[in-house]
PDB file of C-alpha atoms and ligand atoms in Angstrom:
ATOM      1  CA  UNK E 184       0.033   0.280  -0.065  1.00 57.00           C
ATOM      2  CA  UNK E 185       1.263   3.347  -0.918  1.00 71.00           C
ATOM      3  CA  UNK E 186       1.322   6.417   1.385  1.00 85.00           C
ATOM      4  CA  UNK E 187      -1.146   9.135   0.740  1.00 86.00           C
ATOM      5  CA  UNK E 188       1.860  11.800  -0.436  1.00 88.00           C
ATOM      6  CA  UNK E 189       3.870   9.173  -2.799  1.00 86.00           C
ATOM      7  CA  UNK E 190      -0.090   8.295  -4.636  1.00 86.00           C
ATOM      8  CA  UNK E 191      -0.971  12.311  -5.202  1.00 90.00           C
ATOM      9  CA  UNK E 192       2.724  12.896  -6.535  1.00 89.00           C
ATOM     10  CA  UNK E 193       2.355   9.787  -8.871  1.00 87.00           C
ATOM     11  CA  UNK E 194      -1.383  11.220 -10.025  1.00 90.00           C
ATOM     12  CA  UNK E 195       0.540  14.619 -10.320  1.00 93.00           C
ATOM     13  CA  UNK E 196       3.174  12.949 -12.450  1.00 89.00           C
ATOM     14  CA  UNK E 197       0.866  10.572 -14.593  1.00 89.00           C
ATOM     15  CA  UNK E 198      -1.775  13.376 -15.709  1.00 90.00           C
ATOM     16  CA  UNK E 199       1.087  15.993 -16.192  1.00 91.00           C
ATOM     17  CA  UNK E 200       2.580  13.766 -18.626  1.00 86.00           C
ATOM     18  CA  UNK E 201      -0.342  12.553 -20.484  1.00 86.00           C
ATOM     19  CA  UNK E 202      -1.922  15.624 -21.470  1.00 90.00           C
ATOM     20  CA  UNK E 203      -1.349  15.385 -24.973  1.00 85.00           C
ATOM     21  CA  UNK E 204      -2.971  11.460 -25.664  1.00 86.00           C
ATOM     22  CA  UNK E 205      -5.447  11.593 -22.848  1.00 85.00           C
ATOM     23  CA  UNK E 206      -8.293  12.027 -25.154  1.00 89.00           C
ATOM     24  CA  UNK E 207      -7.546   9.740 -27.604  1.00 86.00           C
ATOM     25  CA  UNK E 208      -6.280   7.428 -24.890  1.00 81.00           C
ATOM     26  CA  UNK E 209      -9.328   7.358 -23.299  1.00 85.00           C
ATOM     27  CA  UNK E 210     -11.649   6.767 -26.856  1.00 86.00           C
ATOM     28  CA  UNK E 211      -9.195   4.130 -27.690  1.00 83.00           C
ATOM     29  CA  UNK E 212      -9.220   2.306 -24.615  1.00 81.00           C
ATOM     30  CA  UNK E 213     -12.951   2.421 -23.544  1.00 86.00           C
ATOM     31  CA  UNK E 214     -13.873   1.675 -27.771  1.00 86.00           C
ATOM     32  CA  UNK E 215     -15.691   5.193 -27.592  1.00 90.00           C
ATOM     33  CA  UNK E 216     -17.422   4.344 -24.506  1.00 93.00           C
ATOM     34  CA  UNK E 217     -16.305   7.170 -22.427  1.00 94.00           C
ATOM     35  CA  UNK E 218     -18.313   9.566 -24.563  1.00 94.00           C
ATOM     36  CA  UNK E 219     -21.635   7.564 -24.091  1.00 96.00           C
ATOM     37  CA  UNK E 220     -20.865   7.323 -20.326  1.00 96.00           C
ATOM     38  CA  UNK E 221     -20.296  10.842 -19.872  1.00 97.00           C
ATOM     39  CA  UNK E 222     -23.448  12.047 -21.916  1.00 97.00           C
ATOM     40  CA  UNK E 223     -25.648   9.176 -20.083  1.00 97.00           C
ATOM     41  CA  UNK E 224     -24.290  10.975 -16.754  1.00 98.00           C
ATOM     42  CA  UNK E 225     -24.856  14.322 -18.111  1.00 98.00           C
ATOM     43  CA  UNK E 226     -28.557  13.507 -19.017  1.00 97.00           C
ATOM     44  CA  UNK E 227     -29.215  11.920 -15.520  1.00 97.00           C
ATOM     45  CA  UNK E 228     -28.540  14.769 -13.755  1.00 97.00           C
ATOM     46  CA  UNK E 229     -31.438  16.635 -15.030  1.00 95.00           C
ATOM     47  CA  UNK E 230     -30.294  20.075 -14.308  1.00 96.00           C
ATOM     48  CA  UNK E 231     -32.710  23.120 -14.710  1.00 95.00           C
ATOM     49  CA  UNK E 232     -31.815  26.724 -15.930  1.00 94.00           C
ATOM     50  CA  UNK E 233     -30.250  28.464 -13.603  1.00 94.00           C
ATOM     51  CA  UNK E 234     -28.499  25.916 -12.071  1.00 97.00           C
ATOM     52  CA  UNK E 235     -24.976  25.808 -11.021  1.00 98.00           C
ATOM     53  CA  UNK E 236     -22.706  22.765 -11.193  1.00 98.00           C
ATOM     54  CA  UNK E 237     -19.255  21.545 -10.068  1.00 98.00           C
ATOM     55  CA  UNK E 238     -17.252  19.120 -11.943  1.00 98.00           C
ATOM     56  CA  UNK E 239     -14.451  17.896  -9.535  1.00 98.00           C
ATOM     57  CA  UNK E 240     -11.252  16.569 -11.366  1.00 98.00           C
ATOM     58  CA  UNK E 241     -12.808  17.605 -14.495  1.00 98.00           C
ATOM     59  CA  UNK E 242      -9.523  17.100 -16.641  1.00 97.00           C
ATOM     60  CA  UNK E 243      -9.730  17.789 -20.185  1.00 97.00           C
ATOM     61  CA  UNK E 244     -13.512  18.998 -19.532  1.00 98.00           C
ATOM     62  CA  UNK E 245     -15.422  16.106 -21.386  1.00 97.00           C
ATOM     63  CA  UNK E 246     -18.287  16.060 -18.578  1.00 98.00           C
ATOM     64  CA  UNK E 247     -18.245  19.557 -17.921  1.00 98.00           C
ATOM     65  CA  UNK E 248     -18.887  20.368 -21.333  1.00 98.00           C
ATOM     66  CA  UNK E 249     -21.674  17.510 -21.615  1.00 97.00           C
ATOM     67  CA  UNK E 250     -23.426  19.504 -18.962  1.00 98.00           C
ATOM     68  CA  UNK E 251     -22.828  22.831 -20.097  1.00 97.00           C
ATOM     69  CA  UNK E 252     -24.130  21.673 -23.673  1.00 95.00           C
ATOM     70  CA  UNK E 253     -27.716  20.310 -22.199  1.00 96.00           C
ATOM     71  CA  UNK E 254     -30.814  22.270 -23.188  1.00 95.00           C
ATOM     72  CA  UNK E 255     -31.348  24.042 -19.579  1.00 95.00           C
ATOM     73  CA  UNK E 256     -27.865  25.602 -20.146  1.00 94.00           C
ATOM     74  CA  UNK E 257     -26.659  25.159 -16.436  1.00 95.00           C
ATOM     75  CA  UNK E 258     -23.481  27.204 -15.203  1.00 97.00           C
ATOM     76  CA  UNK E 259     -20.362  24.663 -15.203  1.00 98.00           C
ATOM     77  CA  UNK E 260     -17.344  25.173 -13.102  1.00 98.00           C
ATOM     78  CA  UNK E 261     -14.822  22.553 -13.807  1.00 98.00           C
ATOM     79  CA  UNK E 262     -11.714  22.263 -11.067  1.00 98.00           C
ATOM     80  CA  UNK E 263      -8.991  19.914 -11.296  1.00 98.00           C
ATOM     81  CA  UNK E 264      -5.662  19.256  -9.162  1.00 97.00           C
ATOM     82  CA  UNK E 265      -3.499  19.477 -12.489  1.00 97.00           C
ATOM     83  CA  UNK E 266      -3.397  22.517 -14.377  1.00 97.00           C
ATOM     84  CA  UNK E 267      -1.888  21.254 -17.364  1.00 97.00           C
ATOM     85  CA  UNK E 268      -4.805  18.864 -17.692  1.00 97.00           C
ATOM     86  CA  UNK E 269      -7.343  22.071 -18.044  1.00 98.00           C
ATOM     87  CA  UNK E 270      -5.308  22.959 -21.036  1.00 97.00           C
ATOM     88  CA  UNK E 271      -7.094  21.186 -23.579  1.00 97.00           C
ATOM     89  CA  UNK E 272     -10.328  21.696 -21.685  1.00 97.00           C
ATOM     90  CA  UNK E 273      -9.731  25.606 -22.300  1.00 98.00           C
ATOM     91  CA  UNK E 274      -9.316  24.949 -26.164  1.00 97.00           C
ATOM     92  CA  UNK E 275     -12.355  22.818 -26.173  1.00 97.00           C
ATOM     93  CA  UNK E 276     -14.592  25.762 -24.435  1.00 97.00           C
ATOM     94  CA  UNK E 277     -13.255  28.858 -26.580  1.00 96.00           C
ATOM     95  CA  UNK E 278     -14.151  26.619 -29.692  1.00 95.00           C
ATOM     96  CA  UNK E 279     -17.703  26.096 -28.457  1.00 94.00           C
ATOM     97  CA  UNK E 280     -18.446  29.150 -26.545  1.00 92.00           C
ATOM     98  CA  UNK E 281     -19.686  26.719 -23.632  1.00 94.00           C
ATOM     99  CA  UNK E 282     -20.687  28.104 -20.254  1.00 93.00           C
ATOM    100  CA  UNK E 283     -17.711  26.509 -18.191  1.00 98.00           C
ATOM    101  CA  UNK E 284     -15.336  28.210 -15.631  1.00 98.00           C
ATOM    102  CA  UNK E 285     -12.189  26.296 -15.021  1.00 98.00           C
ATOM    103  CA  UNK E 286      -9.873  26.366 -12.186  1.00 98.00           C
ATOM    104  CA  UNK E 287      -6.897  24.165 -10.432  1.00 98.00           C
ATOM    105  CA  UNK E 288      -7.660  23.240  -6.824  1.00 97.00           C
ATOM    106  CA  UNK E 289      -8.053  19.994  -4.721  1.00 97.00           C
ATOM    107  CA  UNK E 290     -10.976  17.839  -4.545  1.00 98.00           C
ATOM    108  CA  UNK E 291     -10.437  17.394  -0.979  1.00 97.00           C
ATOM    109  CA  UNK E 292      -9.899  21.030   0.042  1.00 97.00           C
ATOM    110  CA  UNK E 293     -13.105  23.106  -2.159  1.00 98.00           C
ATOM    111  CA  UNK E 294     -12.337  26.613  -2.602  1.00 98.00           C
ATOM    112  CA  UNK E 295     -16.239  27.298  -2.465  1.00 98.00           C
ATOM    113  CA  UNK E 296     -18.619  28.115   0.162  1.00 98.00           C
ATOM    114  CA  UNK E 297     -21.111  25.844   1.615  1.00 98.00           C
ATOM    115  CA  UNK E 298     -24.172  25.156  -0.727  1.00 98.00           C
ATOM    116  CA  UNK E 299     -22.979  26.831  -3.710  1.00 98.00           C
ATOM    117  CA  UNK E 300     -24.111  23.888  -6.122  1.00 98.00           C
ATOM    118  CA  UNK E 301     -27.235  22.206  -7.284  1.00 98.00           C
ATOM    119  CA  UNK E 302     -25.294  19.175  -8.431  1.00 98.00           C
ATOM    120  CA  UNK E 303     -21.785  18.000  -8.038  1.00 98.00           C
ATOM    121  CA  UNK E 304     -20.147  15.527 -10.705  1.00 98.00           C
ATOM    122  CA  UNK E 305     -16.942  13.419 -11.139  1.00 98.00           C
ATOM    123  CA  UNK E 306     -15.850  11.379 -14.097  1.00 98.00           C
ATOM    124  CA  UNK E 307     -13.140   8.778 -13.611  1.00 96.00           C
ATOM    125  CA  UNK E 308     -11.668  10.837 -10.880  1.00 97.00           C
ATOM    126  CA  UNK E 309     -12.493   9.689  -7.401  1.00 97.00           C
ATOM    127  CA  UNK E 310     -10.291   6.740  -7.658  1.00 95.00           C
ATOM    128  CA  UNK E 311      -7.192   8.791  -8.075  1.00 94.00           C
ATOM    129  CA  UNK E 312      -8.262  10.367  -4.530  1.00 96.00           C
ATOM    130  CA  UNK E 313      -6.625   8.970  -2.007  1.00 93.00           C
ATOM    131  CA  UNK E 314      -8.612  10.412   0.989  1.00 96.00           C
ATOM    132  CA  UNK E 315     -12.132   9.730  -1.071  1.00 97.00           C
ATOM    133  CA  UNK E 316     -14.483  10.329   2.239  1.00 98.00           C
ATOM    134  CA  UNK E 317     -12.871  13.800   2.467  1.00 98.00           C
ATOM    135  CA  UNK E 318     -13.729  14.497  -0.877  1.00 98.00           C
ATOM    136  CA  UNK E 319     -17.122  13.041  -0.845  1.00 98.00           C
ATOM    137  CA  UNK E 320     -17.667  15.336   2.580  1.00 98.00           C
ATOM    138  CA  UNK E 321     -16.427  18.320   0.441  1.00 98.00           C
ATOM    139  CA  UNK E 322     -18.790  17.406  -2.220  1.00 98.00           C
ATOM    140  CA  UNK E 323     -21.893  17.610   0.398  1.00 98.00           C
ATOM    141  CA  UNK E 324     -20.712  20.796   1.956  1.00 98.00           C
ATOM    142  CA  UNK E 325     -20.415  22.810  -1.075  1.00 98.00           C
ATOM    143  CA  UNK E 326     -24.075  20.980  -2.431  1.00 98.00           C
ATOM    144  CA  UNK E 327     -27.243  22.777  -1.580  1.00 98.00           C
ATOM    145  CA  UNK E 328     -29.683  20.833   0.785  1.00 98.00           C
ATOM    146  CA  UNK E 329     -31.520  18.399  -1.384  1.00 97.00           C
ATOM    147  CA  UNK E 330     -28.723  18.729  -4.475  1.00 98.00           C
ATOM    148  CA  UNK E 331     -26.987  15.585  -5.767  1.00 98.00           C
ATOM    149  CA  UNK E 332     -23.577  13.940  -6.305  1.00 98.00           C
ATOM    150  CA  UNK E 333     -23.050  12.082  -9.108  1.00 98.00           C
ATOM    151  CA  UNK E 334     -19.457  10.012  -9.345  1.00 98.00           C
ATOM    152  CA  UNK E 335     -18.791   7.951 -12.960  1.00 98.00           C
ATOM    153  CA  UNK E 336     -16.333   5.470 -11.945  1.00 96.00           C
ATOM    154  CA  UNK E 337     -14.639   2.071 -13.121  1.00 93.00           C
ATOM    155  CA  UNK E 338     -15.154  -0.960 -11.302  1.00 89.00           C
ATOM    156  CA  UNK E 339     -14.052  -4.640 -12.052  1.00 84.00           C
ATOM    157  CA  UNK E 340     -17.613  -6.288 -13.109  1.00 85.00           C
ATOM    158  CA  UNK E 341     -18.807  -9.064 -11.033  1.00 80.00           C
ATOM    159  CA  UNK E 342     -20.006 -11.328 -13.299  1.00 81.00           C
ATOM    160  CA  UNK E 343     -17.372 -14.709 -13.647  1.00 83.00           C
ATOM    161  CA  UNK E 344     -16.727 -14.291 -17.179  1.00 85.00           C
ATOM    162  CA  UNK E 345     -16.794 -10.621 -17.750  1.00 84.00           C
ATOM    163  CA  UNK E 346     -14.714 -10.400 -14.777  1.00 84.00           C
ATOM    164  CA  UNK E 347     -12.017 -12.519 -16.114  1.00 86.00           C
ATOM    165  CA  UNK E 348     -11.959 -11.041 -19.584  1.00 87.00           C
ATOM    166  CA  UNK E 349     -11.903  -7.663 -17.999  1.00 84.00           C
ATOM    167  CA  UNK E 350      -9.121  -8.624 -15.611  1.00 86.00           C
ATOM    168  CA  UNK E 351      -6.926  -9.672 -18.447  1.00 86.00           C
ATOM    169  CA  UNK E 352      -7.583  -6.388 -20.639  1.00 84.00           C
ATOM    170  CA  UNK E 353      -7.055  -4.509 -17.464  1.00 82.00           C
ATOM    171  CA  UNK E 354      -3.718  -5.983 -16.186  1.00 86.00           C
ATOM    172  CA  UNK E 355      -2.001  -6.856 -19.739  1.00 86.00           C
ATOM    173  CA  UNK E 356      -3.628  -4.950 -22.900  1.00 85.00           C
ATOM    174  CA  UNK E 357      -4.595  -1.483 -21.281  1.00 84.00           C
ATOM    175  CA  UNK E 358      -0.767  -1.082 -20.179  1.00 86.00           C
ATOM    176  CA  UNK E 359       0.449  -1.900 -23.274  1.00 88.00           C
ATOM    177  CA  UNK E 360      -1.655  -0.115 -25.362  1.00 84.00           C
ATOM    178  CA  UNK E 361      -1.544   3.183 -23.209  1.00 82.00           C
ATOM    179  CA  UNK E 362       2.392   2.498 -23.020  1.00 84.00           C
ATOM    180  CA  UNK E 363       2.671   2.450 -27.016  1.00 85.00           C
ATOM    181  CA  UNK E 364       0.336   5.772 -27.096  1.00 80.00           C
ATOM    182  CA  UNK E 365       1.351   7.854 -24.456  1.00 78.00           C
ATOM    183  CA  UNK E 366       5.092   5.954 -23.973  1.00 82.00           C
ATOM    184  CA  UNK E 367       4.819   5.176 -20.338  1.00 81.00           C
ATOM    185  CA  UNK E 368       3.273   1.934 -19.398  1.00 86.00           C
ATOM    186  CA  UNK E 369       4.100   1.945 -16.147  1.00 84.00           C
ATOM    187  CA  UNK E 370       1.687   4.898 -15.544  1.00 82.00           C
ATOM    188  CA  UNK E 371      -1.168   2.875 -17.183  1.00 83.00           C
ATOM    189  CA  UNK E 372      -0.226  -0.453 -14.727  1.00 87.00           C
ATOM    190  CA  UNK E 373      -0.729   2.321 -11.922  1.00 86.00           C
ATOM    191  CA  UNK E 374      -4.219   3.349 -13.269  1.00 84.00           C
ATOM    192  CA  UNK E 375      -5.256  -0.293 -14.119  1.00 86.00           C
ATOM    193  CA  UNK E 376      -4.450  -1.050 -10.364  1.00 88.00           C
ATOM    194  CA  UNK E 377      -6.528   1.834  -8.982  1.00 89.00           C
ATOM    195  CA  UNK E 378      -9.454   0.146 -10.942  1.00 89.00           C
ATOM    196  CA  UNK E 379      -8.808  -3.454  -9.267  1.00 88.00           C
ATOM    197  CA  UNK E 380      -8.621  -1.441  -5.933  1.00 90.00           C
ATOM    198  CA  UNK E 381     -11.675   0.329  -6.278  1.00 94.00           C
ATOM    199  CA  UNK E 382     -14.559  -0.707  -3.768  1.00 95.00           C
ATOM    200  CA  UNK E 383     -17.427  -2.674  -5.231  1.00 94.00           C
ATOM    201  CA  UNK E 384     -20.513  -0.709  -6.018  1.00 96.00           C
ATOM    202  CA  UNK E 385     -22.028  -1.488  -2.583  1.00 96.00           C
ATOM    203  CA  UNK E 386     -18.964  -0.692  -0.544  1.00 97.00           C
ATOM    204  CA  UNK E 387     -18.968   2.741  -2.291  1.00 98.00           C
ATOM    205  CA  UNK E 388     -22.417   3.505  -1.525  1.00 98.00           C
ATOM    206  CA  UNK E 389     -21.436   2.594   2.239  1.00 98.00           C
ATOM    207  CA  UNK E 390     -18.497   5.472   1.310  1.00 98.00           C
ATOM    208  CA  UNK E 391     -21.107   7.993   0.177  1.00 98.00           C
ATOM    209  CA  UNK E 392     -23.578   7.415   3.429  1.00 98.00           C
ATOM    210  CA  UNK E 393     -20.458   7.591   5.835  1.00 98.00           C
ATOM    211  CA  UNK E 394     -19.749  11.125   4.048  1.00 98.00           C
ATOM    212  CA  UNK E 395     -23.052  11.907   5.252  1.00 98.00           C
ATOM    213  CA  UNK E 396     -24.993  11.550   1.958  1.00 98.00           C
ATOM    214  CA  UNK E 397     -27.895   9.659   1.746  1.00 98.00           C
ATOM    215  CA  UNK E 398     -30.547   7.842  -1.090  1.00 98.00           C
ATOM    216  CA  UNK E 399     -27.351   6.364  -2.612  1.00 98.00           C
ATOM    217  CA  UNK E 400     -27.850   4.049  -5.848  1.00 98.00           C
ATOM    218  CA  UNK E 401     -25.811   2.815  -8.516  1.00 97.00           C
ATOM    219  CA  UNK E 402     -26.447   1.951 -12.372  1.00 97.00           C
ATOM    220  CA  UNK E 403     -24.315  -0.281 -14.452  1.00 95.00           C
ATOM    221  CA  UNK E 404     -23.172   0.793 -17.858  1.00 95.00           C
ATOM    222  CA  UNK E 405     -21.635  -1.657 -20.338  1.00 91.00           C
ATOM    223  CA  UNK E 406     -21.895  -4.737 -18.336  1.00 87.00           C
ATOM    224  CA  UNK E 407     -20.712  -3.074 -15.190  1.00 89.00           C
ATOM    225  CA  UNK E 408     -17.521  -1.945 -16.342  1.00 89.00           C
ATOM    226  CA  UNK E 409     -18.581   1.920 -15.560  1.00 94.00           C
ATOM    227  CA  UNK E 410     -20.782   2.491 -12.660  1.00 96.00           C
ATOM    228  CA  UNK E 411     -22.803   6.026 -12.178  1.00 98.00           C
ATOM    229  CA  UNK E 412     -23.183   6.235  -8.317  1.00 98.00           C
ATOM    230  CA  UNK E 413     -25.553   9.119  -6.966  1.00 98.00           C
ATOM    231  CA  UNK E 414     -26.549  10.189  -3.777  1.00 98.00           C
ATOM    232  CA  UNK E 415     -28.100  13.404  -2.063  1.00 98.00           C
ATOM    233  CA  UNK E 416     -27.401  16.006   0.641  1.00 98.00           C
ATOM    234  CA  UNK E 417     -30.371  15.489   3.048  1.00 97.00           C
ATOM    235  CA  UNK E 418     -33.051  18.347   2.733  1.00 95.00           C
ATOM    236  CA  UNK E 419     -32.782  18.891   6.899  1.00 75.00           C
TER     237      UNK E 419
HETATM  238  C1  LIG A 768      -8.867  10.148 -14.972  1.00 79.69           C
HETATM  239  S1  LIG A 768      -8.977  11.471 -15.041  1.00 79.69           S
HETATM  240  C2  LIG A 768     -10.528  12.040 -15.653  1.00 79.69           C
HETATM  241  C3  LIG A 768     -10.905  13.237 -16.128  1.00 79.69           C
HETATM  242  C4  LIG A 768     -12.174  13.772 -16.802  1.00 79.69           C
HETATM  243  N1  LIG A 768     -13.019  13.690 -15.286  1.00 79.69           N
HETATM  244  C5  LIG A 768     -12.719  12.678 -17.612  1.00 79.69           C
HETATM  245  O1  LIG A 768     -13.892  11.971 -17.513  1.00 79.69           O
HETATM  246  O2  LIG A 768     -12.215  12.905 -18.553  1.00 79.69           O
HETATM  247  C6  LIG A 768      -8.502  11.801 -13.292  1.00 79.69           C
HETATM  248  C7  LIG A 768      -8.339  13.223 -13.317  1.00 79.69           C
HETATM  249  O3  LIG A 768      -8.381  13.737 -11.646  1.00 79.69           O
HETATM  250  C8  LIG A 768      -7.727  14.899 -11.410  1.00 79.69           C
HETATM  251  N2  LIG A 768      -7.268  14.868  -9.728  1.00 79.69           N
HETATM  252  C9  LIG A 768      -6.608  13.804  -9.081  1.00 79.69           C
HETATM  253  N3  LIG A 768      -6.811  13.845  -7.679  1.00 79.69           N
HETATM  254  C10 LIG A 768      -7.424  14.948  -7.717  1.00 79.69           C
HETATM  255  C11 LIG A 768      -7.783  15.662  -6.868  1.00 79.69           C
HETATM  256  N4  LIG A 768      -7.190  15.811  -5.477  1.00 79.69           N
HETATM  257  N5  LIG A 768      -8.298  16.888  -6.661  1.00 79.69           N
HETATM  258  C12 LIG A 768      -9.019  17.013  -8.041  1.00 79.69           C
HETATM  259  N6  LIG A 768      -8.543  16.794  -9.354  1.00 79.69           N
HETATM  260  C13 LIG A 768      -7.726  15.666  -8.959  1.00 79.69           C
HETATM  261  C14 LIG A 768      -6.490  14.221 -12.021  1.00 79.69           C
HETATM  262  O4  LIG A 768      -5.588  15.504 -12.308  1.00 79.69           O
HETATM  263  C15 LIG A 768      -7.145  14.131 -13.530  1.00 79.69           C
HETATM  264  O5  LIG A 768      -7.153  15.249 -14.252  1.00 79.69           O
END
């Protein structure tokens, strides 16, 4: 088990280095499914006109852009620990004119007052944050009462056959292809390990409850390769 400082250092190094090929790798390694997963998440959020939304670990901004592109035109703030990852996001926003504000920051110490946002999202980011409980508690703090958290994340599928095929893909093919495109096989081995170590959907729902969120539920996507976990800040 790596200590927290080592993990954060590794996350910073990996995402600083992967920026130029990040979007391409996402599409190749998920066979184009990542676009569908983010779009599904944005639609599931049922945002209203005037809603303010926070996308934590926004990276190159694809979920933030899918949210801003909804017919209700919410105002989206995208935050990421690694400023370099926001570079491609800035370009996409400038090109599309989307209502997205970007800033660098840490998901475990959000630079916002309590009860600021109608919804908070995070896509493929929570498993890179060693103190998941602190990140979930911060999301709860900045949500308005009744507001929802949407966590899109990979989990090893539970069915025996899919699990066996997926684990082979994760531990062998993904680091090889990731290494070929990015020149850094080791980083992709690390990312594969974070997926294998991520809790099951039911364990993750317990973590959401421990962070003071209620009504936790999970929806499988693509045979349980990815899951959308949803919970809300209680009204009282
Ligand atoms: C796999 S990428 C996901 C990016 C984007 N959400 C997407 O769907 O493609 C993970 C992102 O989490 C960010 N990250 C890691 N730790 C973080 C933290 N403590 N606070 C905010 N962002 C963090 C990384 O910099 C990286 O951009």
